[in-house]
Coordinates of C-alpha atoms in Angstrom, one line a residue:
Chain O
X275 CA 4.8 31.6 -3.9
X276 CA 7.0 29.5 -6.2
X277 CA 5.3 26.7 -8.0
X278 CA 6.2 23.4 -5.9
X279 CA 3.8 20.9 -4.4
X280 CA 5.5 19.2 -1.8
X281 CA 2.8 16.9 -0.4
X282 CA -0.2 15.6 -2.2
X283 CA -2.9 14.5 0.9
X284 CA -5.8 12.1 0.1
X285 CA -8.4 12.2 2.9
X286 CA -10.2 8.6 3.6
X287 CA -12.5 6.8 5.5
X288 CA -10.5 4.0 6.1
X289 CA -6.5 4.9 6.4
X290 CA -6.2 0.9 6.9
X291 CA -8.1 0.1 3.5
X292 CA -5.7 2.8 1.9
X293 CA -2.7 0.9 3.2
X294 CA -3.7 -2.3 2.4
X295 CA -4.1 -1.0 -1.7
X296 CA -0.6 1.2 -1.5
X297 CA 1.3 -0.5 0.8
X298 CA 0.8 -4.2 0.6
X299 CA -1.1 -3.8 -2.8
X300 CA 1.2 -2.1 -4.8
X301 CA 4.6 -3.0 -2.6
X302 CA 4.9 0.9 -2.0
X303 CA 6.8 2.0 1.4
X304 CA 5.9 4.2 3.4
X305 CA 8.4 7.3 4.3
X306 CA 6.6 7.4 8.0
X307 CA 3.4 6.3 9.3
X308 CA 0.7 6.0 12.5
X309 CA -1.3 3.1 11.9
X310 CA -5.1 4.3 11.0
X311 CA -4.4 8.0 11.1
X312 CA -1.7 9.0 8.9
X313 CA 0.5 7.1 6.0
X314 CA 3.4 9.2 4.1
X315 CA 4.3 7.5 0.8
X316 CA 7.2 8.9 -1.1
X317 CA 6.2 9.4 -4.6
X318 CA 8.6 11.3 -6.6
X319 CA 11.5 14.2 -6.0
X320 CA 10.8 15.5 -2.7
X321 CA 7.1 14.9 -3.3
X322 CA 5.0 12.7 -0.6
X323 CA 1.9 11.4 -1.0
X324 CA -0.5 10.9 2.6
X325 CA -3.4 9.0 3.2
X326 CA -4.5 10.8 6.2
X327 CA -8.1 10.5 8.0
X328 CA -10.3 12.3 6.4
X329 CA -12.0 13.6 9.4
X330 CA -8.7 14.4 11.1
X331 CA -7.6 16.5 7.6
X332 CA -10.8 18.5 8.1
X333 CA -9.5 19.0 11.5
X334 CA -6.1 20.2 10.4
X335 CA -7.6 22.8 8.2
X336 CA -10.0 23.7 10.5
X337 CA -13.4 23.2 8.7
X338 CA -16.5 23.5 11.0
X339 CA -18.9 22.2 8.5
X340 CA -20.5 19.1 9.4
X341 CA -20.4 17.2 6.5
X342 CA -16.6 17.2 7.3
X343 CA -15.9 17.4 3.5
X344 CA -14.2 21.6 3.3
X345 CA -15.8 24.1 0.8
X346 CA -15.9 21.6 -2.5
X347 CA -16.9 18.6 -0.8
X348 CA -13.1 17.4 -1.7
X349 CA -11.3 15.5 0.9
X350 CA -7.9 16.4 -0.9
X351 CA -5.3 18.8 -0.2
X352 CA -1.8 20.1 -1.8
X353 CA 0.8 21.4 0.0
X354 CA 3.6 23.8 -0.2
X355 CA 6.1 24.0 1.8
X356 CA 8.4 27.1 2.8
X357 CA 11.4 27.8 5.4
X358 CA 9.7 30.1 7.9
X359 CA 7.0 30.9 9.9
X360 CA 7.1 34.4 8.2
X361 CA 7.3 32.9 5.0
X362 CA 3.7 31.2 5.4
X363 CA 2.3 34.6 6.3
X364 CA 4.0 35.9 3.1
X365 CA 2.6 33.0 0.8
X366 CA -0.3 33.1 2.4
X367 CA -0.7 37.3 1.6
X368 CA 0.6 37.0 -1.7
X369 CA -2.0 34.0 -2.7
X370 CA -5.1 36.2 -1.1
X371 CA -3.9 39.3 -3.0
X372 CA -4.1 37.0 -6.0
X373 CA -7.8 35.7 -5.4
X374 CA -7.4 33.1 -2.7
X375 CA -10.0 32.5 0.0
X376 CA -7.9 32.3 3.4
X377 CA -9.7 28.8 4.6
X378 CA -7.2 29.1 8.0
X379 CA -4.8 32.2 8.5
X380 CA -1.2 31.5 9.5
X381 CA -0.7 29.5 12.9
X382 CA 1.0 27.1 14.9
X383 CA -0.2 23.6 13.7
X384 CA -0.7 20.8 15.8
X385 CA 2.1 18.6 14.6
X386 CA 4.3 21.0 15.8
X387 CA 5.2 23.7 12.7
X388 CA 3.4 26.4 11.6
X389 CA 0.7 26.6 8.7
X390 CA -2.1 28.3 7.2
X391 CA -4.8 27.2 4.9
X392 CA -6.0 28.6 1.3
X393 CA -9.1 27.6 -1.2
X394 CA -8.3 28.7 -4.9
X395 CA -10.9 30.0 -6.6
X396 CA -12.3 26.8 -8.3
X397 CA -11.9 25.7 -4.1
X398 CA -8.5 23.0 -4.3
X399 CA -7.2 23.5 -1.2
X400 CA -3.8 24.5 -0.6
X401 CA -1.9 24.3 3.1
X402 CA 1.4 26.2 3.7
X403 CA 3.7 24.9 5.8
X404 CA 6.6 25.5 8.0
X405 CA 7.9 22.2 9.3
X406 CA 11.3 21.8 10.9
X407 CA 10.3 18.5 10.6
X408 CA 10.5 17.8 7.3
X409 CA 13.5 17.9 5.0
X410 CA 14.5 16.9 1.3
X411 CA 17.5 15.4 0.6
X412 CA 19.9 16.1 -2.6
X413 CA 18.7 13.0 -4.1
X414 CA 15.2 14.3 -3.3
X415 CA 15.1 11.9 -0.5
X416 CA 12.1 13.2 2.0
X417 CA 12.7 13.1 5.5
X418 CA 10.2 13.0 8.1
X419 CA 11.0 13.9 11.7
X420 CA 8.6 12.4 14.1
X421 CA 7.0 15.2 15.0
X422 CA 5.5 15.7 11.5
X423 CA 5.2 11.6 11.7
Chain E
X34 CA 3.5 -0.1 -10.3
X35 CA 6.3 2.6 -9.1
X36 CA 5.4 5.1 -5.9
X37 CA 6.0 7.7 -8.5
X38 CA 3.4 10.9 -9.4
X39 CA 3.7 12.8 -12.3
X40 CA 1.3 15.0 -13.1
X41 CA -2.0 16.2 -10.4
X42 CA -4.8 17.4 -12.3
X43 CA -7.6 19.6 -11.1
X44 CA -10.9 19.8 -12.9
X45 CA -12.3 23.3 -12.9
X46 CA -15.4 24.9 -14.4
X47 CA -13.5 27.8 -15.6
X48 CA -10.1 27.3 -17.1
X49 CA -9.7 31.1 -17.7
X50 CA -10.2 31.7 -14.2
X51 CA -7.8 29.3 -12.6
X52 CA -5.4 30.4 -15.1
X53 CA -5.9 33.8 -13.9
X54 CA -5.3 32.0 -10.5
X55 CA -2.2 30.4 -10.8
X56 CA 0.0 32.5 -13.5
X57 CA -1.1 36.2 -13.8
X58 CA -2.0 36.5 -9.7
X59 CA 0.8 33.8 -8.8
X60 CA 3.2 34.3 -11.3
X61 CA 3.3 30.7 -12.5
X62 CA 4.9 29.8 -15.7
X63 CA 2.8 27.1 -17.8
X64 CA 4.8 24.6 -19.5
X65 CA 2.2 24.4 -22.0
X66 CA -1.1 25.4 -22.7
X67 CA -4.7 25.1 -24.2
X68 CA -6.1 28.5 -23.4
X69 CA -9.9 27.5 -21.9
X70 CA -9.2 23.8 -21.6
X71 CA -6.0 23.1 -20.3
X72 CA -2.7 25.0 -18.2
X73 CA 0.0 22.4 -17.4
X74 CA 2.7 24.2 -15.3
X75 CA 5.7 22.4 -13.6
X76 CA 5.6 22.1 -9.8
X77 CA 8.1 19.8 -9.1
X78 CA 11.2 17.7 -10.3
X79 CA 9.6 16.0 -12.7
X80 CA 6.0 16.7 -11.9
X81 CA 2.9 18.9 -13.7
X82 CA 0.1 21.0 -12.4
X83 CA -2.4 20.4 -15.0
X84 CA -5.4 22.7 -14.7
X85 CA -8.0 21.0 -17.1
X86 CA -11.8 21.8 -17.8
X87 CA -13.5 19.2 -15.4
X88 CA -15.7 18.1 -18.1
X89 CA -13.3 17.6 -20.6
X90 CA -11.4 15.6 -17.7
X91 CA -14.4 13.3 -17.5
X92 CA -14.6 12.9 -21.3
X93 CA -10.5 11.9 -21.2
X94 CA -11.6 9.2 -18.4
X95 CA -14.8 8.1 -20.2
X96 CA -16.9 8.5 -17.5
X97 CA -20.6 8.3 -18.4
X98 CA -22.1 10.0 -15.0
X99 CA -24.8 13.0 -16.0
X100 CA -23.0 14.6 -12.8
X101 CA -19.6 14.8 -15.2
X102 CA -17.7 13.9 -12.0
X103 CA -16.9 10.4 -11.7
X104 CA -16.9 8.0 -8.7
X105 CA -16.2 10.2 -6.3
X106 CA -17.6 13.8 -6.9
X107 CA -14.1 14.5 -7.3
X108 CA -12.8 16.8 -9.9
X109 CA -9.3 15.3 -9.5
X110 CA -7.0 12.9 -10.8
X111 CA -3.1 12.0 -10.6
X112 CA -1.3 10.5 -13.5
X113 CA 1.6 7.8 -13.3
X114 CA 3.4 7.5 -16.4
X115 CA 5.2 4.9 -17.9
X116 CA 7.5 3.8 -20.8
X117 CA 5.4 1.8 -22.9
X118 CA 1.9 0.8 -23.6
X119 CA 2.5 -2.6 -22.8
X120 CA 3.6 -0.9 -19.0
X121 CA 0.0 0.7 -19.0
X122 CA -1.6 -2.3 -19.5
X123 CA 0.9 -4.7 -17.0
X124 CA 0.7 -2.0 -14.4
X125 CA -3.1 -1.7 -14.6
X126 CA -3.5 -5.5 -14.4
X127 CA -0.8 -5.2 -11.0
X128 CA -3.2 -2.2 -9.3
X129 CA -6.1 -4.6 -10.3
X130 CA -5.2 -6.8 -8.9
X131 CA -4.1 -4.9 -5.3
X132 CA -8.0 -4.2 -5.1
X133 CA -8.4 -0.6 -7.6
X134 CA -11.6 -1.0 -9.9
X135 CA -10.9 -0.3 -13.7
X136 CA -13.0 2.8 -14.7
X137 CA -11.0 3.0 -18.1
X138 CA -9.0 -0.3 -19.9
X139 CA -5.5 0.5 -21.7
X140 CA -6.5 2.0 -24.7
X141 CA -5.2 4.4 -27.0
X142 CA -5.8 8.1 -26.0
X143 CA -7.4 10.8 -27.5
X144 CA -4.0 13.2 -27.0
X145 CA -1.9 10.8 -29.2
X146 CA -0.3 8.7 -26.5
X147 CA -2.2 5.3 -24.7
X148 CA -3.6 5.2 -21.4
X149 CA -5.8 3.7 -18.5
X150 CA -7.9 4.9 -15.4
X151 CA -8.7 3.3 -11.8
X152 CA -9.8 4.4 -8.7
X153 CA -8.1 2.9 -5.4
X154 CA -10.5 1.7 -2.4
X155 CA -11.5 5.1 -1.5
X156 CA -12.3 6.5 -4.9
X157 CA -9.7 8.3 -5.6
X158 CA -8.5 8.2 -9.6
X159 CA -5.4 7.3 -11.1
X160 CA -4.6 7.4 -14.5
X161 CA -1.4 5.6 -15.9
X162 CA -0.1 6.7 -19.1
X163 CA 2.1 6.3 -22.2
X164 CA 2.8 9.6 -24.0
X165 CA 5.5 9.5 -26.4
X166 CA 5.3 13.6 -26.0
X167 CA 6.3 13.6 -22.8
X168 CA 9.8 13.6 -21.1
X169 CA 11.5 14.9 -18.0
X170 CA 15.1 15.9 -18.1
X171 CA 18.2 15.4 -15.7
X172 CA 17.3 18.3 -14.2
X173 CA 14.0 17.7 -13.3
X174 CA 12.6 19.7 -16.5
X175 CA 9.5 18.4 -18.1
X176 CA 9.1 18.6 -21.8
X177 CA 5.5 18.3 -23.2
X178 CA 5.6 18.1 -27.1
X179 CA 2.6 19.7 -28.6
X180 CA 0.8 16.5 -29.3
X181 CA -0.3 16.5 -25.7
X182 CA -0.4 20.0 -25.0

């Protein structure tokens, strides 16, 4: 698993409220967006920053506890992304064999890529993701594909 | 206030064992280190892992909560840095103002550099910093001089 972070996800109760602080608060644009689920916010080199549901990132991930809040009561996730559906299954082995709890083993995801889902062992969770979707640009321009959108 | 992350930092109970984590089981290089309180290690163009004891995070913040984990329950922070310290304290007044609650005023830090804290609407912390030891290069390399490391 190389050391990049390409997606930094901050689940809330109100993806609106969020907005209205980023977006029309601080004047930052978003890279792609659906109004009250999801907003992508570009944030550095190929790095994006999502205010996503909180419920609907539980949902993602896969949790079944009630509270809706994942193993540390953390609605926040990081994400790594890699070039292949095999390469998630890699990842995903190679962060188990170094201490990992699997939270979701490798799988198509819902937006249409494939993904898996890992706690480390202070419980940050990590996804891993396959999306042909999603692209960075020499600049480190992001680009978002509306299926990921 | 840029759209523009540099450094995600998780709060753990056990430094050693995140470290343990991260660079002997995922082969991660750190950047810099403070064996048992701190592991910064590049995951990005221009942007830091930091894997800090979560109480010491709460000291940096100056959070006074018995729990030792601020607003949110939230062992977490991301860092925005800037060029000056009169940035931290115009950039603080600008997320202010966009509706984030001051949980730390600009004030000079206990690393050697001068910084501030808020949380945005949904709790989540920001901390927006000057550190003179800190630069990234063309390449996307960050240099952390030992006075924050």
């Amino acid at each position: 698993m190389k050391p990049q972070v390409h997606f930094i996800t901050l689940g809330v109760d109100d993806v609106r409220a969020a907005r209205k602080f980023y977006v029309d608060g601080l004047g930052w644009q978003p890279a792609a967006e659906v109004p009250g689920d999801i907003c992508f916010i570009q944030v550095g080199h190929g790095l994006i920053l999502s205010v996503f549901d909180k419920y609907a990132l539980e949902g993602d991930i896969g949790s079944t506890r009630p509270s809706g809040l994942g193993t540390t009561g953390m609605p926040f996730t990081l994400s790594h992304n890699v070039g292949s559906e095999t390469e998630v299954e890699a990842v995903l082995e190679d962060a188990r064999k170094a201490g990992a709890t699997v939270l979701k083993p490798a799988q198509r995801a819902e937006f249409g890529g494939f993904h898996a889902y890992f706690a480390d062992p202070a419980g940050f969770r990590w996804e891993i993701c396959f999306n042909p979707g999603w692209s960075v640009g020499e600049d480190g321009t992001v680009r978002l594909e509306p299926a990921r959108a």
